[in-house]
Coordinates of C-alpha atoms and ligand atoms in Angstrom, one line a residue:
X179 CA 0.1 0.0 0.0
X180 CA 1.4 3.5 -0.9
X181 CA -0.2 6.1 1.4
X182 CA -0.6 9.7 0.6
X183 CA -2.1 10.9 3.8
X184 CA -2.9 9.5 7.4
X185 CA -5.2 11.1 9.9
X186 CA -5.5 9.9 13.4
X187 CA -9.1 10.5 14.6
X188 CA -11.4 9.7 17.6
X189 CA -15.1 9.2 16.8
X190 CA -17.5 10.0 19.4
X191 CA -21.3 10.6 19.3
X192 CA -23.2 13.1 21.4
X193 CA -26.8 11.8 22.0
X194 CA -26.4 10.3 18.6
X195 CA -24.6 13.0 16.6
X196 CA -21.3 12.3 15.4
X197 CA -18.0 14.1 16.2
X198 CA -14.7 13.2 14.5
X199 CA -11.9 14.8 16.6
X200 CA -8.7 15.1 14.2
X201 CA -5.8 14.4 16.5
X202 CA -3.2 14.5 13.6
X203 CA -2.7 15.0 9.9
X204 CA -3.9 18.5 9.5
X205 CA -1.3 20.6 7.9
X206 CA 0.0 23.7 9.8
X207 CA -2.4 26.6 9.5
X208 CA -1.8 30.3 9.1
X209 CA -3.3 32.8 11.4
X210 CA -3.4 33.9 14.9
X211 CA -7.0 33.6 16.0
X212 CA -9.0 30.4 15.6
X213 CA -11.3 32.1 13.0
X214 CA -8.1 33.0 10.9
X215 CA -6.8 29.3 11.2
X216 CA -10.2 28.0 10.2
X217 CA -10.3 30.4 7.4
X218 CA -7.0 29.3 6.0
X219 CA -8.1 25.7 6.3
X220 CA -11.1 26.6 4.2
X221 CA -9.2 28.6 1.7
X222 CA -6.2 26.1 1.2
X223 CA -7.4 22.8 2.4
X224 CA -11.1 22.5 1.8
X225 CA -10.5 19.3 -0.1
X226 CA -9.7 17.6 3.3
X227 CA -13.2 18.3 4.4
X228 CA -14.5 15.9 1.9
X229 CA -11.7 13.3 2.6
X230 CA -12.3 13.4 6.3
X231 CA -16.1 13.6 6.4
X232 CA -17.7 12.5 3.1
X233 CA -18.3 9.0 1.9
X234 CA -16.6 6.5 1.9
X235 CA -15.0 7.5 5.2
X236 CA -17.8 9.7 6.6
X237 CA -21.4 10.5 5.8
X238 CA -23.9 13.3 5.5
X239 CA -24.2 14.0 9.1
X240 CA -20.6 13.9 10.0
X241 CA -18.9 16.8 11.9
X242 CA -15.2 17.2 12.8
X243 CA -13.6 19.1 15.6
X244 CA -10.1 20.3 14.7
X245 CA -7.9 21.5 17.8
X246 CA -5.6 24.2 16.9
X247 CA -3.4 26.6 19.1
X248 CA -5.1 29.5 20.8
X249 CA -3.4 32.7 22.0
X250 CA -6.5 33.7 24.0
X251 CA -7.8 30.6 25.6
X252 CA -6.7 27.1 26.8
X253 CA -7.3 25.6 23.6
X254 CA -8.5 26.5 20.0
X255 CA -11.1 24.5 18.1
X256 CA -13.0 24.9 14.9
X257 CA -15.6 22.8 13.3
X258 CA -16.1 21.6 10.0
X259 CA -19.1 19.5 8.8
X260 CA -19.9 17.5 5.5
X261 CA -21.7 20.5 4.1
X262 CA -20.6 23.8 6.0
X263 CA -18.2 25.5 8.3
X264 CA -19.9 26.1 11.8
X265 CA -18.8 29.0 13.8
X266 CA -19.7 27.2 17.0
X267 CA -21.0 23.7 17.7
X268 CA -22.1 22.6 21.0
X269 CA -22.3 18.8 20.5
X270 CA -18.7 18.7 18.8
X271 CA -17.2 20.6 21.7
X272 CA -18.8 17.9 24.0
X273 CA -17.4 15.2 21.7
X274 CA -14.0 16.8 21.7
X275 CA -13.9 17.0 25.6
X276 CA -15.2 13.4 25.9
X277 CA -12.4 12.4 23.4
X278 CA -9.7 14.1 25.5
X279 CA -11.1 12.4 28.6
X280 CA -11.0 9.0 26.8
X281 CA -7.4 9.2 26.0
X282 CA -6.2 10.8 29.3
X283 CA -5.4 14.2 27.7
X284 CA -7.6 16.6 29.5
X285 CA -5.5 19.4 31.0
X286 CA -4.2 18.8 34.5
X287 CA -6.7 20.9 36.4
X288 CA -9.5 20.4 34.2
X289 CA -11.7 18.6 37.1
X290 CA -11.3 21.7 39.3
X291 CA -11.4 24.7 36.7
X292 CA -12.4 23.4 33.3
X293 CA -10.9 25.1 30.4
X294 CA -11.6 27.8 28.0
X295 CA -12.0 27.2 24.3
X296 CA -11.6 29.7 21.6
X297 CA -14.0 28.9 18.6
X298 CA -14.5 31.0 15.4
X299 CA -17.6 32.5 17.1
X300 CA -15.8 33.4 20.3
X301 CA -14.6 31.9 23.7
X302 CA -16.6 29.3 25.6
X303 CA -15.9 27.7 28.8
X304 CA -16.2 24.1 29.5
X305 CA -16.3 22.1 32.6
X306 CA -17.3 18.4 33.6
X307 CA -19.0 16.3 36.1
X308 CA -16.9 13.4 37.4
X309 CA -17.3 10.3 39.4
X310 CA -14.3 8.6 40.8
X311 CA -12.2 10.6 38.4
X312 CA -14.2 9.6 35.3
X313 CA -16.0 12.3 33.3
X314 CA -19.6 11.8 33.5
X315 CA -20.8 14.8 31.6
X316 CA -19.6 18.0 29.9
X317 CA -20.9 21.3 30.9
X318 CA -20.7 24.0 28.1
X319 CA -21.1 27.6 28.9
X320 CA -21.9 28.9 25.5
X321 CA -21.5 32.4 24.1
X322 CA -23.9 35.2 25.1
X323 CA -27.1 34.3 23.3
X324 CA -30.1 36.4 22.5
X325 CA -33.6 36.6 21.2
X326 CA -33.3 38.7 18.1
X327 CA -36.8 38.8 16.6
X328 CA -40.2 37.4 17.8
X329 CA -43.5 36.2 15.9
X330 CA -42.0 36.2 12.3
X331 CA -44.6 34.9 10.0
X332 CA -43.8 33.4 6.6
X333 CA -46.0 31.7 3.9
X334 CA -44.5 28.4 3.0
X335 CA -45.7 26.4 0.2
X336 CA -47.3 23.1 1.4
X337 CA -47.3 24.2 4.9
X338 CA -49.3 27.6 5.1
X339 CA -48.4 30.3 7.3
X340 CA -45.6 29.4 9.8
X341 CA -44.7 31.5 12.9
X342 CA -41.2 31.5 14.4
X343 CA -38.7 33.4 16.7
X344 CA -35.2 34.1 15.6
X345 CA -32.4 33.8 18.1
X346 CA -28.6 33.8 18.0
X347 CA -26.3 31.5 20.0
X348 CA -23.1 31.2 17.8
X349 CA -25.5 30.2 14.9
X350 CA -28.7 32.1 14.0
X351 CA -31.7 29.9 14.6
X352 CA -35.4 30.0 13.5
X353 CA -37.3 28.4 16.4
X354 CA -40.6 26.9 15.2
X355 CA -43.3 25.4 17.4
X356 CA -43.5 21.9 15.9
X357 CA -47.3 21.7 16.4
X358 CA -47.7 24.1 13.4
X359 CA -46.6 21.3 11.1
X360 CA -48.9 18.3 10.5
X361 CA -46.5 15.7 10.9
X362 CA -45.7 13.1 13.5
X363 CA -42.6 14.4 15.5
X364 CA -40.5 11.2 15.3
X365 CA -37.4 9.8 13.8
X366 CA -39.4 8.0 11.0
X367 CA -40.5 11.3 9.5
X368 CA -37.0 13.0 9.7
X369 CA -36.7 13.4 6.1
X370 CA -40.2 15.1 5.9
X371 CA -39.0 17.3 8.7
X372 CA -35.9 18.2 6.7
X373 CA -38.0 19.2 3.8
X374 CA -40.1 21.4 6.1
X375 CA -37.3 23.0 7.6
X376 CA -35.6 23.8 4.5
X377 CA -38.7 25.4 3.0
X378 CA -39.1 27.6 6.0
X379 CA -35.5 28.6 6.0
X380 CA -35.6 29.6 2.4
X381 CA -38.8 31.7 2.8
X382 CA -37.5 33.4 5.9
X383 CA -34.0 34.2 4.4
X384 CA -35.8 35.6 1.4
X385 CA -38.2 37.7 3.5
X386 CA -36.2 38.9 6.5
X387 CA -32.9 40.6 7.2
X388 CA -31.9 37.8 9.5
X389 CA -30.1 35.1 7.7
X390 CA -30.9 32.0 9.6
X391 CA -28.5 28.9 9.5
X392 CA -30.8 26.3 10.9
X393 CA -34.4 25.8 11.8
X394 CA -35.0 24.3 15.3
X395 CA -38.5 22.5 15.7
X396 CA -39.6 22.3 19.3
X397 CA -42.3 20.6 21.0
X398 CA -43.0 20.8 24.7
X399 CA -42.4 18.0 27.2
X400 CA -42.4 17.9 30.9
X401 CA -39.7 20.4 32.0
X402 CA -38.6 21.4 28.5
X403 CA -38.9 20.4 24.9
X404 CA -38.1 17.8 22.3
X405 CA -35.9 19.4 19.6
X406 CA -35.3 18.6 16.0
X407 CA -32.8 20.9 14.2
X408 CA -32.7 20.8 10.5
X409 CA -29.0 21.7 9.3
X410 CA -29.3 21.3 5.5
X411 CA -31.3 19.5 2.8
X412 CA -31.1 15.9 4.1
X413 CA -29.2 16.7 7.4
X414 CA -30.6 17.0 10.9
X415 CA -28.9 17.1 14.2
X416 CA -29.3 13.8 15.9
X417 CA -28.5 15.6 19.3
X418 CA -30.8 18.1 21.1
X419 CA -28.2 20.5 19.6
X420 CA -25.8 22.8 21.9
X421 CA -26.2 26.0 20.1
X422 CA -29.9 25.2 19.4
X423 CA -30.6 24.5 23.0
X424 CA -28.8 27.8 23.8
X425 CA -31.0 29.6 21.2
X426 CA -34.1 28.2 23.0
X427 CA -32.8 29.2 26.4
X428 CA -32.5 32.8 25.1
X429 CA -35.9 32.7 23.6
X430 CA -37.9 31.4 26.5
X431 CA -35.9 33.5 29.2
X432 CA -36.7 36.6 27.0
X433 CA -40.3 35.6 26.9
X434 CA -40.5 35.2 30.6
X435 CA -41.0 31.4 30.5
X436 CA -37.9 30.4 32.1
X437 CA -36.2 31.9 35.2
X438 CA -32.4 32.3 35.4
X439 CA -31.2 29.1 36.9
X440 CA -34.2 27.0 36.3
X441 CA -33.6 23.6 34.6
X442 CA -34.7 23.0 31.0
X443 CA -34.5 19.5 29.6
X444 CA -33.8 19.5 25.9
X445 CA -34.5 16.2 24.4
X446 CA -33.5 14.8 21.1
X447 CA -35.9 13.1 18.7
X448 CA -34.5 9.7 20.1
X449 CA -35.4 10.9 23.8
X450 CA -31.8 11.4 24.7
X451 CA -31.4 14.7 26.8
X452 CA -29.1 17.7 27.4
X453 CA -30.0 19.4 30.6
X454 CA -29.6 23.2 30.3
X455 CA -30.2 26.5 32.2
X456 CA -29.6 30.1 31.7
X457 CA -26.4 30.6 34.0
X458 CA -26.6 34.4 34.1
X459 CA -27.9 37.4 32.1
X460 CA -25.4 39.2 29.9
X461 CA -25.0 41.4 26.9
X462 CA -25.1 40.3 23.3
X463 CA -22.2 41.3 20.8
X464 CA -24.1 44.5 19.9
X465 CA -25.0 45.4 23.5
X466 CA -28.5 43.8 23.4
X467 CA -29.8 41.9 26.4
X468 CA -28.5 38.4 26.4
X469 CA -28.0 35.2 28.4
X470 CA -25.2 32.9 29.2
X471 CA -26.5 29.4 28.5
X472 CA -25.2 26.3 30.3
X473 CA -25.7 23.0 28.4
X474 CA -24.9 19.8 30.0
X475 CA -24.6 16.6 27.9
X476 CA -22.2 13.6 27.2
X477 CA -20.5 12.0 24.4
X478 CA -19.5 8.4 23.9
X479 CA -16.6 7.1 22.0
X480 CA -17.2 5.0 18.9
X481 CA -13.8 4.6 17.3
X482 CA -10.2 5.3 17.5
X483 CA -9.0 5.1 14.0
X484 CA -6.4 6.0 11.4
X485 CA -8.0 7.4 8.2
X486 CA -5.9 6.5 5.0
X487 CA -5.8 8.0 1.6
X488 CA -4.0 5.8 -0.7
X489 CA -1.8 7.3 -3.3
X490 CA -3.9 5.8 -6.2
X491 CA -7.5 6.4 -4.7
X492 CA -9.5 7.7 -7.5
X493 CA -11.9 9.6 -5.1
X494 CA -9.4 11.7 -2.9
X495 CA -12.0 14.2 -1.9
X496 CA -14.9 11.7 -1.3
X497 CA -18.4 12.3 -2.4
X498 CA -21.6 13.1 -0.8
X499 CA -25.0 12.1 -2.3
X500 CA -27.4 14.9 -2.1
Ligands
PYC35 O1 -24.6 21.0 18.7 O2 -24.4 23.2 18.3 C1 -24.6 22.1 18.1 C2 -24.6 21.7 16.5 C3 -24.7 22.6 15.6 C4 -24.8 22.0 14.3 C5 -24.7 20.6 14.7 N1 -24.6 20.5 16.0

């Protein structure tokens, strides 16, 4: 075998959503901030995204976390997905920390102090809960998150008028009460929810000045809500979504439906939860009233692998059926 590239990766899933943490194989990147390093990766090495995340080594839902140096935090981390570059990703941050824990690579005083992580969207803080020295959950303090707009109504072909709120949490979300859509809210209808979410996103982005990245459908349950986040055409978040949960906290806190510190259970479509709360009130990046969301979840390791590109592989950048 003649190899052209080798990547050492740790695969994990956070409530079902995959994170591929790339331990080695990424070429040195230019730039000081994590955003600059991520932008250099995008400009110069975007082909690696397909190699790492698309078929035959990955799949449509795959997300990678790429650790890089940070001048301003304990660690830098950026996120690439099969279809887009994410400025912030909660489930992948949780996956990265669980991967460090699984390999004994958490920083020495993590159990006491946690660590700061610089992402392209800003610096977040992570801590963990431990039992007998074993990491049992990751607690993510996300970026200041805020409700940007309420009761935006759009007419969507096949769905009628759909009303949503728009909130920012590192990604801009449209938050849609799932009861507006006549579909069973379950995994068997995920493709149809993807089509509904994409139709809503297209109408919203054409009609409003807010450009939403994803649509989060929510349906109330005891103590919280079930979430289904539509990421792209045939891609949905299997987890309750870290940034999506943060956007929901900002929304319901601003609407007076959740007090600071009160627990919020965010369940994914398979019933696996994140527990979350508004840790404190804050200011958004333009001075608007915001909250600091705290999201607690866990990731589980699924593989320690070496990904290989053979020198004569006819599909070096992989492929992704749409
Ligand atoms: O957990 O924040 C998240 C996320 C964003 C996209 C996929 N997962």
